[in-house]
mmCIF file of N, CA and C in Angstrom:
data_model
loop_
_atom_site.group_PDB
_atom_site.id
_atom_site.type_symbol
_atom_site.label_atom_id
_atom_site.label_comp_id
_atom_site.label_asym_id
_atom_site.label_seq_id
_atom_site.Cartn_x
_atom_site.Cartn_y
_atom_site.Cartn_z
ATOM 1 N N ILE A 1 -37.751 -49.858 42.039
ATOM 2 C CA ILE A 1 -38.688 -50.000 42.070
ATOM 3 C C ILE A 1 -40.393 -51.022 41.837
ATOM 4 N N LEU A 2 -40.648 -50.057 42.448
ATOM 5 C CA LEU A 2 -42.855 -50.877 42.156
ATOM 6 C C LEU A 2 -43.321 -50.418 41.446
ATOM 7 N N PHE A 3 -44.261 -51.307 40.487
ATOM 8 C CA PHE A 3 -45.754 -50.687 40.389
ATOM 9 C C PHE A 3 -46.213 -52.175 41.307
ATOM 10 N N THR A 4 -48.026 -51.280 41.209
ATOM 11 C CA THR A 4 -48.801 -52.331 41.051
ATOM 12 C C THR A 4 -50.399 -51.741 40.392
ATOM 13 N N ASP A 5 -50.486 -53.157 39.598
ATOM 14 C CA ASP A 5 -51.962 -52.250 39.594
ATOM 15 C C ASP A 5 -52.970 -54.128 39.684
ATOM 16 N N ILE A 6 -53.903 -53.243 39.389
ATOM 17 C CA ILE A 6 -55.918 -53.274 40.201
ATOM 18 C C ILE A 6 -55.830 -54.871 39.129
ATOM 19 N N VAL A 7 -55.853 -56.730 39.961
ATOM 20 C CA VAL A 7 -56.669 -57.228 38.426
ATOM 21 C C VAL A 7 -57.530 -57.173 38.319
ATOM 22 N N ALA A 8 -57.836 -57.561 37.030
ATOM 23 C CA ALA A 8 -59.215 -56.999 36.201
ATOM 24 C C ALA A 8 -59.972 -55.938 36.180
ATOM 25 N N TYR A 9 -59.020 -55.031 36.867
ATOM 26 C CA TYR A 9 -59.368 -53.336 36.766
ATOM 27 C C TYR A 9 -60.324 -52.483 35.833
ATOM 28 N N THR A 10 -60.499 -52.697 34.642
ATOM 29 C CA THR A 10 -60.896 -52.522 33.485
ATOM 30 C C THR A 10 -62.622 -53.226 33.449
ATOM 31 N N THR A 11 -62.922 -54.143 33.398
ATOM 32 C CA THR A 11 -64.044 -55.681 33.633
ATOM 33 C C THR A 11 -64.004 -54.200 35.130
ATOM 34 N N LEU A 12 -64.435 -54.591 36.231
ATOM 35 C CA LEU A 12 -64.115 -53.886 37.942
ATOM 36 C C LEU A 12 -64.638 -52.571 37.671
ATOM 37 N N SER A 13 -64.093 -51.054 36.898
ATOM 38 C CA SER A 13 -64.405 -49.691 36.969
ATOM 39 C C SER A 13 -65.766 -49.576 36.238
ATOM 40 N N GLY A 14 -65.927 -51.179 34.893
ATOM 41 C CA GLY A 14 -66.874 -51.086 33.574
ATOM 42 C C GLY A 14 -68.364 -50.481 34.517
ATOM 43 N N GLN A 15 -67.853 -51.064 35.340
ATOM 44 C CA GLN A 15 -69.445 -51.725 35.481
ATOM 45 C C GLN A 15 -69.923 -51.202 37.757
ATOM 46 N N MET A 16 -68.559 -49.282 37.382
ATOM 47 C CA MET A 16 -69.008 -48.913 38.499
ATOM 48 C C MET A 16 -69.895 -47.719 37.687
ATOM 49 N N LYS A 17 -69.877 -46.493 37.999
ATOM 50 C CA LYS A 17 -69.866 -45.579 38.008
ATOM 51 C C LYS A 17 -68.887 -44.228 38.419
ATOM 52 N N PRO A 18 -68.288 -42.859 37.736
ATOM 53 C CA PRO A 18 -66.747 -42.475 37.737
ATOM 54 C C PRO A 18 -66.053 -42.197 39.633
ATOM 55 N N ILE A 19 -67.684 -41.848 40.627
ATOM 56 C CA ILE A 19 -67.292 -41.762 41.034
ATOM 57 C C ILE A 19 -67.232 -42.568 42.134
ATOM 58 N N GLU A 20 -67.306 -44.397 41.659
ATOM 59 C CA GLU A 20 -66.670 -44.912 42.593
ATOM 60 C C GLU A 20 -65.685 -45.384 42.767
ATOM 61 N N VAL A 21 -65.549 -45.943 41.757
ATOM 62 C CA VAL A 21 -64.089 -45.917 41.408
ATOM 63 C C VAL A 21 -62.879 -44.856 42.156
ATOM 64 N N ALA A 22 -63.265 -43.098 41.812
ATOM 65 C CA ALA A 22 -62.386 -42.438 42.360
ATOM 66 C C ALA A 22 -62.517 -42.647 44.587
ATOM 67 N N GLU A 23 -63.960 -43.136 44.751
ATOM 68 C CA GLU A 23 -63.358 -44.012 45.860
ATOM 69 C C GLU A 23 -62.915 -44.801 46.163
ATOM 70 N N MET A 24 -63.459 -45.822 45.837
ATOM 71 C CA MET A 24 -62.629 -47.292 45.729
ATOM 72 C C MET A 24 -60.669 -47.411 45.831
ATOM 73 N N LEU A 25 -60.231 -46.441 44.486
ATOM 74 C CA LEU A 25 -58.776 -45.866 44.631
ATOM 75 C C LEU A 25 -58.458 -45.345 45.933
ATOM 76 N N ASN A 26 -59.214 -44.482 46.060
ATOM 77 C CA ASN A 26 -58.836 -43.025 46.975
ATOM 78 C C ASN A 26 -58.520 -44.105 48.435
ATOM 79 N N GLU A 27 -59.136 -44.688 48.807
ATOM 80 C CA GLU A 27 -59.102 -45.854 50.142
ATOM 81 C C GLU A 27 -57.962 -46.886 49.822
ATOM 82 N N LEU A 28 -58.240 -47.845 48.980
ATOM 83 C CA LEU A 28 -57.062 -48.194 48.351
ATOM 84 C C LEU A 28 -55.953 -47.917 48.623
ATOM 85 N N TYR A 29 -55.169 -47.098 47.873
ATOM 86 C CA TYR A 29 -54.400 -46.383 47.685
ATOM 87 C C TYR A 29 -53.888 -44.795 48.980
ATOM 88 N N THR A 30 -54.306 -45.204 50.372
ATOM 89 C CA THR A 30 -54.885 -44.268 51.508
ATOM 90 C C THR A 30 -54.334 -44.808 52.822
ATOM 91 N N ILE A 31 -54.143 -46.223 52.396
ATOM 92 C CA ILE A 31 -53.493 -47.772 52.611
ATOM 93 C C ILE A 31 -51.709 -47.975 51.704
ATOM 94 N N PHE A 32 -52.069 -47.342 50.948
ATOM 95 C CA PHE A 32 -51.096 -48.170 50.401
ATOM 96 C C PHE A 32 -50.069 -46.581 50.144
ATOM 97 N N ASP A 33 -50.031 -45.943 51.014
ATOM 98 C CA ASP A 33 -49.606 -44.358 51.474
ATOM 99 C C ASP A 33 -49.166 -44.638 52.188
ATOM 100 N N GLU A 34 -49.794 -45.369 53.402
ATOM 101 C CA GLU A 34 -48.778 -45.711 55.293
ATOM 102 C C GLU A 34 -47.882 -46.737 54.874
ATOM 103 N N ILE A 35 -48.545 -47.984 54.106
ATOM 104 C CA ILE A 35 -47.928 -48.783 53.805
ATOM 105 C C ILE A 35 -46.567 -48.260 52.631
ATOM 106 N N CYS A 36 -46.099 -47.471 52.391
ATOM 107 C CA CYS A 36 -45.598 -46.946 51.664
ATOM 108 C C CYS A 36 -44.227 -45.855 52.672
ATOM 109 N N GLU A 37 -45.276 -45.592 53.794
ATOM 110 C CA GLU A 37 -44.125 -44.430 54.645
ATOM 111 C C GLU A 37 -44.172 -44.718 55.472
ATOM 112 N N ARG A 38 -44.491 -46.109 55.960
ATOM 113 C CA ARG A 38 -44.109 -47.079 57.418
ATOM 114 C C ARG A 38 -42.323 -47.860 56.912
ATOM 115 N N ASN A 39 -42.256 -48.173 55.313
ATOM 116 C CA ASN A 39 -41.494 -49.071 54.475
ATOM 117 C C ASN A 39 -40.193 -47.800 54.008
ATOM 118 N N GLY A 40 -39.639 -46.102 53.966
ATOM 119 C CA GLY A 40 -39.585 -45.777 54.068
ATOM 120 C C GLY A 40 -39.549 -44.797 52.247
ATOM 121 N N CYS A 41 -40.567 -45.986 51.931
ATOM 122 C CA CYS A 41 -40.518 -44.952 50.193
ATOM 123 C C CYS A 41 -41.010 -44.365 49.777
ATOM 124 N N TYR A 42 -40.874 -44.402 48.339
ATOM 125 C CA TYR A 42 -41.375 -42.474 48.272
ATOM 126 C C TYR A 42 -41.961 -42.776 47.310
ATOM 127 N N LYS A 43 -43.785 -42.229 46.935
ATOM 128 C CA LYS A 43 -44.281 -42.668 46.424
ATOM 129 C C LYS A 43 -43.936 -41.746 44.979
ATOM 130 N N VAL A 44 -44.409 -42.651 44.037
ATOM 131 C CA VAL A 44 -43.810 -41.581 42.616
ATOM 132 C C VAL A 44 -44.987 -40.800 42.046
ATOM 133 N N GLU A 45 -45.895 -42.578 41.749
ATOM 134 C CA GLU A 45 -47.457 -41.308 41.643
ATOM 135 C C GLU A 45 -48.212 -42.437 40.908
ATOM 136 N N THR A 46 -49.803 -42.283 40.940
ATOM 137 C CA THR A 46 -50.842 -42.512 40.672
ATOM 138 C C THR A 46 -51.243 -42.648 39.780
ATOM 139 N N ILE A 47 -50.996 -43.510 38.206
ATOM 140 C CA ILE A 47 -52.354 -43.200 36.732
ATOM 141 C C ILE A 47 -53.017 -43.978 36.928
ATOM 142 N N GLY A 48 -54.761 -43.794 37.438
ATOM 143 C CA GLY A 48 -55.513 -44.743 37.362
ATOM 144 C C GLY A 48 -55.420 -45.232 38.543
ATOM 145 N N ASP A 49 -54.749 -46.930 37.848
ATOM 146 C CA ASP A 49 -54.827 -48.331 38.701
ATOM 147 C C ASP A 49 -53.929 -48.810 39.560
ATOM 148 N N ALA A 50 -52.322 -48.086 38.665
ATOM 149 C CA ALA A 50 -51.657 -48.126 38.627
ATOM 150 C C ALA A 50 -50.431 -47.080 39.892
ATOM 151 N N PHE A 51 -49.803 -46.990 40.786
ATOM 152 C CA PHE A 51 -49.742 -46.999 41.982
ATOM 153 C C PHE A 51 -47.783 -47.282 41.717
ATOM 154 N N VAL A 52 -46.712 -46.631 42.146
ATOM 155 C CA VAL A 52 -45.875 -46.327 41.171
ATOM 156 C C VAL A 52 -44.710 -45.754 42.338
ATOM 157 N N ALA A 53 -44.135 -46.224 42.809
ATOM 158 C CA ALA A 53 -43.437 -46.631 44.238
ATOM 159 C C ALA A 53 -41.813 -46.532 44.521
ATOM 160 N N VAL A 54 -41.046 -45.779 45.363
ATOM 161 C CA VAL A 54 -38.842 -46.216 44.846
ATOM 162 C C VAL A 54 -38.874 -46.354 46.098
ATOM 163 N N GLY A 55 -37.452 -47.286 46.106
ATOM 164 C CA GLY A 55 -36.283 -47.410 47.557
ATOM 165 C C GLY A 55 -34.990 -46.427 47.193
ATOM 166 N N GLY A 56 -35.134 -44.747 47.514
ATOM 167 C CA GLY A 56 -33.041 -44.957 47.931
ATOM 168 C C GLY A 56 -33.444 -43.622 46.534
ATOM 169 N N CYS A 57 -34.171 -42.975 45.919
ATOM 170 C CA CYS A 57 -34.911 -41.817 45.450
ATOM 171 C C CYS A 57 -36.546 -40.759 46.501
ATOM 172 N N PRO A 58 -36.151 -39.578 47.245
ATOM 173 C CA PRO A 58 -35.057 -38.962 46.745
ATOM 174 C C PRO A 58 -34.244 -39.133 46.949
ATOM 175 N N ASP A 59 -34.029 -39.212 48.207
ATOM 176 C CA ASP A 59 -32.888 -39.712 49.533
ATOM 177 C C ASP A 59 -32.369 -40.906 48.979
ATOM 178 N N ALA A 60 -31.098 -40.523 48.700
ATOM 179 C CA ALA A 60 -30.192 -41.581 48.418
ATOM 180 C C ALA A 60 -29.447 -42.455 49.366
ATOM 181 N N GLU A 61 -29.463 -44.206 49.662
ATOM 182 C CA GLU A 61 -29.099 -45.104 50.289
ATOM 183 C C GLU A 61 -28.442 -46.118 49.234
ATOM 184 N N PRO A 62 -28.212 -46.961 49.822
ATOM 185 C CA PRO A 62 -27.348 -47.913 49.567
ATOM 186 C C PRO A 62 -28.070 -49.127 48.873
ATOM 187 N N PRO A 63 -28.277 -49.200 47.837
ATOM 188 C CA PRO A 63 -29.501 -49.717 47.021
ATOM 189 C C PRO A 63 -29.970 -51.438 47.638
ATOM 190 N N GLU A 64 -28.696 -52.404 48.391
ATOM 191 C CA GLU A 64 -29.420 -53.145 49.101
ATOM 192 C C GLU A 64 -30.082 -52.499 50.192
ATOM 193 N N VAL A 65 -30.307 -52.120 50.555
ATOM 194 C CA VAL A 65 -31.572 -51.545 51.425
ATOM 195 C C VAL A 65 -32.711 -50.293 50.653
ATOM 196 N N ALA A 66 -32.205 -49.947 49.874
ATOM 197 C CA ALA A 66 -33.764 -49.476 49.077
ATOM 198 C C ALA A 66 -34.768 -50.820 48.380
ATOM 199 N N ALA A 67 -33.487 -51.532 48.097
ATOM 200 C CA ALA A 67 -34.660 -53.071 48.067
ATOM 201 C C ALA A 67 -34.855 -53.916 48.700
ATOM 202 N N GLU A 68 -34.380 -53.655 49.686
ATOM 203 C CA GLU A 68 -35.470 -54.846 50.519
ATOM 204 C C GLU A 68 -36.494 -54.080 51.239
ATOM 205 N N ARG A 69 -36.784 -52.748 51.193
ATOM 206 C CA ARG A 69 -37.106 -51.925 51.590
ATOM 207 C C ARG A 69 -38.815 -51.879 50.543
ATOM 208 N N VAL A 70 -38.717 -52.090 49.545
ATOM 209 C CA VAL A 70 -39.347 -51.710 48.277
ATOM 210 C C VAL A 70 -40.140 -53.313 48.502
ATOM 211 N N ALA A 71 -39.047 -54.339 48.622
ATOM 212 C CA ALA A 71 -39.564 -55.593 49.431
ATOM 213 C C ALA A 71 -40.515 -56.063 50.045
ATOM 214 N N HIS A 72 -39.748 -55.068 50.872
ATOM 215 C CA HIS A 72 -40.915 -55.495 52.365
ATOM 216 C C HIS A 72 -42.344 -54.966 51.560
ATOM 217 N N MET A 73 -42.157 -53.012 51.501
ATOM 218 C CA MET A 73 -43.038 -52.568 51.061
ATOM 219 C C MET A 73 -45.170 -53.589 49.636
ATOM 220 N N ALA A 74 -44.101 -54.115 48.724
ATOM 221 C CA ALA A 74 -44.682 -55.460 47.648
ATOM 222 C C ALA A 74 -45.284 -56.155 49.264
ATOM 223 N N LEU A 75 -45.188 -56.933 49.972
ATOM 224 C CA LEU A 75 -45.739 -57.945 50.893
ATOM 225 C C LEU A 75 -46.694 -57.540 51.747
ATOM 226 N N ASP A 76 -46.057 -55.852 51.998
ATOM 227 C CA ASP A 76 -46.916 -55.742 52.963
ATOM 228 C C ASP A 76 -47.988 -54.913 51.869
ATOM 229 N N MET A 77 -48.383 -54.490 50.887
ATOM 230 C CA MET A 77 -49.235 -54.692 49.947
ATOM 231 C C MET A 77 -50.587 -55.148 49.037
ATOM 232 N N VAL A 78 -49.358 -56.560 48.809
ATOM 233 C CA VAL A 78 -50.520 -57.551 49.244
ATOM 234 C C VAL A 78 -51.172 -58.364 50.093
ATOM 235 N N ALA A 79 -50.709 -58.465 51.021
ATOM 236 C CA ALA A 79 -50.989 -58.682 52.212
ATOM 237 C C ALA A 79 -52.219 -57.365 52.908
ATOM 238 N N ALA A 80 -51.915 -56.286 52.482
ATOM 239 C CA ALA A 80 -53.420 -55.760 53.243
ATOM 240 C C ALA A 80 -54.764 -55.365 51.929
ATOM 241 N N THR A 81 -53.801 -55.665 50.518
ATOM 242 C CA THR A 81 -55.118 -56.041 49.728
ATOM 243 C C THR A 81 -55.630 -57.426 49.952
ATOM 244 N N THR A 82 -54.916 -58.378 50.648
ATOM 245 C CA THR A 82 -55.850 -59.622 50.506
ATOM 246 C C THR A 82 -57.079 -59.927 51.572
ATOM 247 N N GLU A 83 -56.868 -57.767 52.174
ATOM 248 C CA GLU A 83 -58.176 -57.927 53.434
ATOM 249 C C GLU A 83 -58.850 -56.765 53.386
ATOM 250 N N PHE A 84 -58.384 -56.062 52.925
ATOM 251 C CA PHE A 84 -59.732 -54.685 51.542
ATOM 252 C C PHE A 84 -60.463 -55.784 51.169
ATOM 253 N N THR A 85 -61.346 -54.004 51.297
ATOM 254 C CA THR A 85 -63.285 -54.264 51.553
ATOM 255 C C THR A 85 -63.321 -52.665 50.763
ATOM 256 N N SER A 86 -63.471 -52.894 49.888
ATOM 257 C CA SER A 86 -64.363 -51.124 49.634
ATOM 258 C C SER A 86 -64.645 -51.016 50.993
ATOM 259 N N GLY A 87 -65.472 -49.233 50.593
ATOM 260 C CA GLY A 87 -66.891 -49.333 51.724
ATOM 261 C C GLY A 87 -68.361 -49.761 50.314
ATOM 262 N N ARG A 88 -67.780 -49.992 49.043
ATOM 263 C CA ARG A 88 -68.766 -50.358 48.168
ATOM 264 C C ARG A 88 -68.405 -52.083 48.206
ATOM 265 N N GLY A 89 -67.729 -53.084 49.022
ATOM 266 C CA GLY A 89 -68.016 -54.475 48.829
ATOM 267 C C GLY A 89 -67.088 -55.108 48.089
ATOM 268 N N HIS A 90 -66.030 -54.925 46.917
ATOM 269 C CA HIS A 90 -65.826 -54.981 46.019
ATOM 270 C C HIS A 90 -64.908 -55.476 47.019
ATOM 271 N N ARG A 91 -64.076 -56.762 46.680
ATOM 272 C CA ARG A 91 -63.034 -57.552 47.556
ATOM 273 C C ARG A 91 -61.728 -56.720 46.235
ATOM 274 N N LEU A 92 -60.303 -57.115 46.040
ATOM 275 C CA LEU A 92 -59.062 -56.732 44.617
ATOM 276 C C LEU A 92 -58.298 -57.691 45.673
ATOM 277 N N ARG A 93 -57.749 -58.382 43.974
ATOM 278 C CA ARG A 93 -56.726 -58.384 44.296
ATOM 279 C C ARG A 93 -55.264 -57.660 42.718
ATOM 280 N N ILE A 94 -54.164 -57.509 43.330
ATOM 281 C CA ILE A 94 -52.982 -56.466 42.803
ATOM 282 C C ILE A 94 -51.926 -57.401 42.561
ATOM 283 N N ARG A 95 -51.600 -56.516 41.176
ATOM 284 C CA ARG A 95 -49.789 -57.429 40.982
ATOM 285 C C ARG A 95 -49.003 -56.321 41.118
ATOM 286 N N VAL A 96 -47.978 -57.421 41.660
ATOM 287 C CA VAL A 96 -47.290 -56.081 41.899
ATOM 288 C C VAL A 96 -45.816 -56.777 41.333
ATOM 289 N N GLY A 97 -45.072 -55.775 40.172
ATOM 290 C CA GLY A 97 -43.870 -55.699 39.918
ATOM 291 C C GLY A 97 -42.390 -55.432 40.637
ATOM 292 N N LEU A 98 -41.562 -55.732 40.160
ATOM 293 C CA LEU A 98 -39.944 -54.836 41.693
ATOM 294 C C LEU A 98 -39.192 -54.669 40.404
ATOM 295 N N ALA A 99 -38.547 -54.190 40.879
ATOM 296 C CA ALA A 99 -37.220 -54.451 39.584
ATOM 297 C C ALA A 99 -35.902 -52.841 40.543
ATOM 298 N N SER A 100 -35.008 -53.999 40.251
ATOM 299 C CA SER A 100 -33.753 -52.462 40.905
ATOM 300 C C SER A 100 -31.931 -52.929 40.788
ATOM 301 N N GLY A 101 -31.861 -51.515 40.321
ATOM 302 C CA GLY A 101 -30.767 -51.152 39.321
ATOM 303 C C GLY A 101 -30.910 -49.778 39.809
ATOM 304 N N PRO A 102 -29.610 -48.860 38.129
ATOM 305 C CA PRO A 102 -30.199 -47.713 38.007
ATOM 306 C C PRO A 102 -31.347 -47.037 37.670
ATOM 307 N N ILE A 103 -30.856 -45.453 38.015
ATOM 308 C CA ILE A 103 -32.242 -44.793 37.365
ATOM 309 C C ILE A 103 -31.643 -43.606 36.679
ATOM 310 N N ALA A 104 -32.443 -42.848 36.593
ATOM 311 C CA ALA A 104 -31.967 -41.453 36.900
ATOM 312 C C ALA A 104 -33.715 -40.511 36.728
ATOM 313 N N ALA A 105 -33.662 -39.606 37.246
ATOM 314 C CA ALA A 105 -34.679 -38.391 38.509
ATOM 315 C C ALA A 105 -34.525 -37.850 38.107
ATOM 316 N N ALA A 106 -35.691 -37.200 37.494
ATOM 317 C CA ALA A 106 -35.857 -35.442 37.352
ATOM 318 C C ALA A 106 -36.865 -34.524 37.906
ATOM 319 N N VAL A 107 -36.997 -34.056 38.598
ATOM 320 C CA VAL A 107 -38.371 -32.527 37.990
ATOM 321 C C VAL A 107 -38.597 -32.672 37.168
ATOM 322 N N ILE A 108 -39.443 -32.083 35.714
ATOM 323 C CA ILE A 108 -40.441 -32.577 34.888
ATOM 324 C C ILE A 108 -41.049 -30.940 35.053
ATOM 325 N N GLY A 109 -41.012 -30.348 34.204
ATOM 326 C CA GLY A 109 -42.219 -29.219 34.428
ATOM 327 C C GLY A 109 -41.787 -28.041 34.356
ATOM 328 N N VAL A 110 -42.751 -27.549 34.019
ATOM 329 C CA VAL A 110 -42.633 -26.018 35.295
ATOM 330 C C VAL A 110 -44.148 -25.551 35.669
ATOM 331 N N LYS A 111 -44.992 -25.546 35.172
ATOM 332 C CA LYS A 111 -46.541 -25.079 35.740
ATOM 333 C C LYS A 111 -46.878 -26.613 36.889
ATOM 334 N N MET A 112 -47.333 -27.281 36.102
ATOM 335 C CA MET A 112 -47.184 -28.550 36.758
ATOM 336 C C MET A 112 -46.447 -29.954 36.555
ATOM 337 N N PRO A 113 -45.086 -29.218 37.263
ATOM 338 C CA PRO A 113 -43.819 -29.758 37.833
ATOM 339 C C PRO A 113 -44.403 -31.765 38.385
ATOM 340 N N ARG A 114 -43.348 -32.191 37.848
ATOM 341 C CA ARG A 114 -43.126 -33.544 38.425
ATOM 342 C C ARG A 114 -41.869 -34.272 38.815
ATOM 343 N N TYR A 115 -42.076 -35.496 39.066
ATOM 344 C CA TYR A 115 -40.618 -35.930 39.953
ATOM 345 C C TYR A 115 -40.953 -37.251 39.198
ATOM 346 N N CYS A 116 -40.408 -37.290 38.002
ATOM 347 C CA CYS A 116 -39.999 -38.828 37.456
ATOM 348 C C CYS A 116 -38.996 -39.353 36.756
ATOM 349 N N LEU A 117 -38.729 -40.814 36.628
ATOM 350 C CA LEU A 117 -37.563 -41.886 37.065
ATOM 351 C C LEU A 117 -37.761 -41.824 35.735
ATOM 352 N N PHE A 118 -36.932 -42.329 34.904
ATOM 353 C CA PHE A 118 -35.980 -43.402 33.671
ATOM 354 C C PHE A 118 -35.204 -44.043 33.890
ATOM 355 N N GLY A 119 -35.388 -44.744 33.151
ATOM 356 C CA GLY A 119 -34.115 -45.941 32.791
ATOM 357 C C GLY A 119 -35.108 -47.136 32.499
ATOM 358 N N ASP A 120 -33.711 -48.660 32.355
ATOM 359 C CA ASP A 120 -34.175 -49.565 32.243
ATOM 360 C C ASP A 120 -34.747 -50.098 33.921
ATOM 361 N N THR A 121 -34.593 -49.893 34.128
ATOM 362 C CA THR A 121 -35.215 -51.000 35.373
ATOM 363 C C THR A 121 -36.679 -50.157 35.757
ATOM 364 N N VAL A 122 -36.690 -49.600 35.362
ATOM 365 C CA VAL A 122 -38.608 -48.462 35.294
ATOM 366 C C VAL A 122 -38.759 -49.441 34.620
ATOM 367 N N ASN A 123 -38.133 -49.816 32.981
ATOM 368 C CA ASN A 123 -39.475 -50.818 32.289
ATOM 369 C C ASN A 123 -39.153 -51.536 32.167
ATOM 370 N N MET A 124 -38.320 -52.339 33.539
ATOM 371 C CA MET A 124 -38.783 -53.599 34.233
ATOM 372 C C MET A 124 -39.431 -53.726 34.607
ATOM 373 N N ALA A 125 -39.489 -53.063 35.663
ATOM 374 C CA ALA A 125 -40.584 -53.275 37.086
ATOM 375 C C ALA A 125 -41.983 -53.477 35.877
ATOM 376 N N SER A 126 -42.530 -52.408 35.633
ATOM 377 C CA SER A 126 -43.503 -51.730 34.958
ATOM 378 C C SER A 126 -43.681 -53.476 34.277
ATOM 379 N N ARG A 127 -43.045 -54.245 33.235
ATOM 380 C CA ARG A 127 -43.169 -54.892 32.812
ATOM 381 C C ARG A 127 -43.236 -56.367 33.685
ATOM 382 N N MET A 128 -42.655 -55.958 34.788
ATOM 383 C CA MET A 128 -42.876 -58.013 36.182
ATOM 384 C C MET A 128 -44.512 -57.808 36.399
ATOM 385 N N GLU A 129 -45.049 -56.558 36.776
ATOM 386 C CA GLU A 129 -45.640 -55.827 36.993
ATOM 387 C C GLU A 129 -46.787 -57.382 35.944
ATOM 388 N N SER A 130 -47.431 -56.766 34.879
ATOM 389 C CA SER A 130 -47.634 -57.439 34.105
ATOM 390 C C SER A 130 -47.645 -58.606 33.605
#
């Protein structure tokens, strides 16, 4: 599983109008979506400046294959961010956290169902990102 966030996001977003933040995140995450697709990974969600993706879910594959896909995706994301400049001229850096191991996955909710991941591996990846 992979977590990313934007370095100094709180400071940067505090200096921008909300629509500018949304536009910047959409520009960056559109690139990340393509990277995720290209690497055969699954985007779980975005929460503010956090981007969460996984390999080996929802379609199972050998753990070493999933881990390699996610690691390549992380490298591609860092490279893309290095070259990224938002439409308003903002340059960004990201932090990336990766962890490999067992997780549980489930669709949660009825009104707005969400595919969610649970377990120590998820918590570890989140901590590695920070």
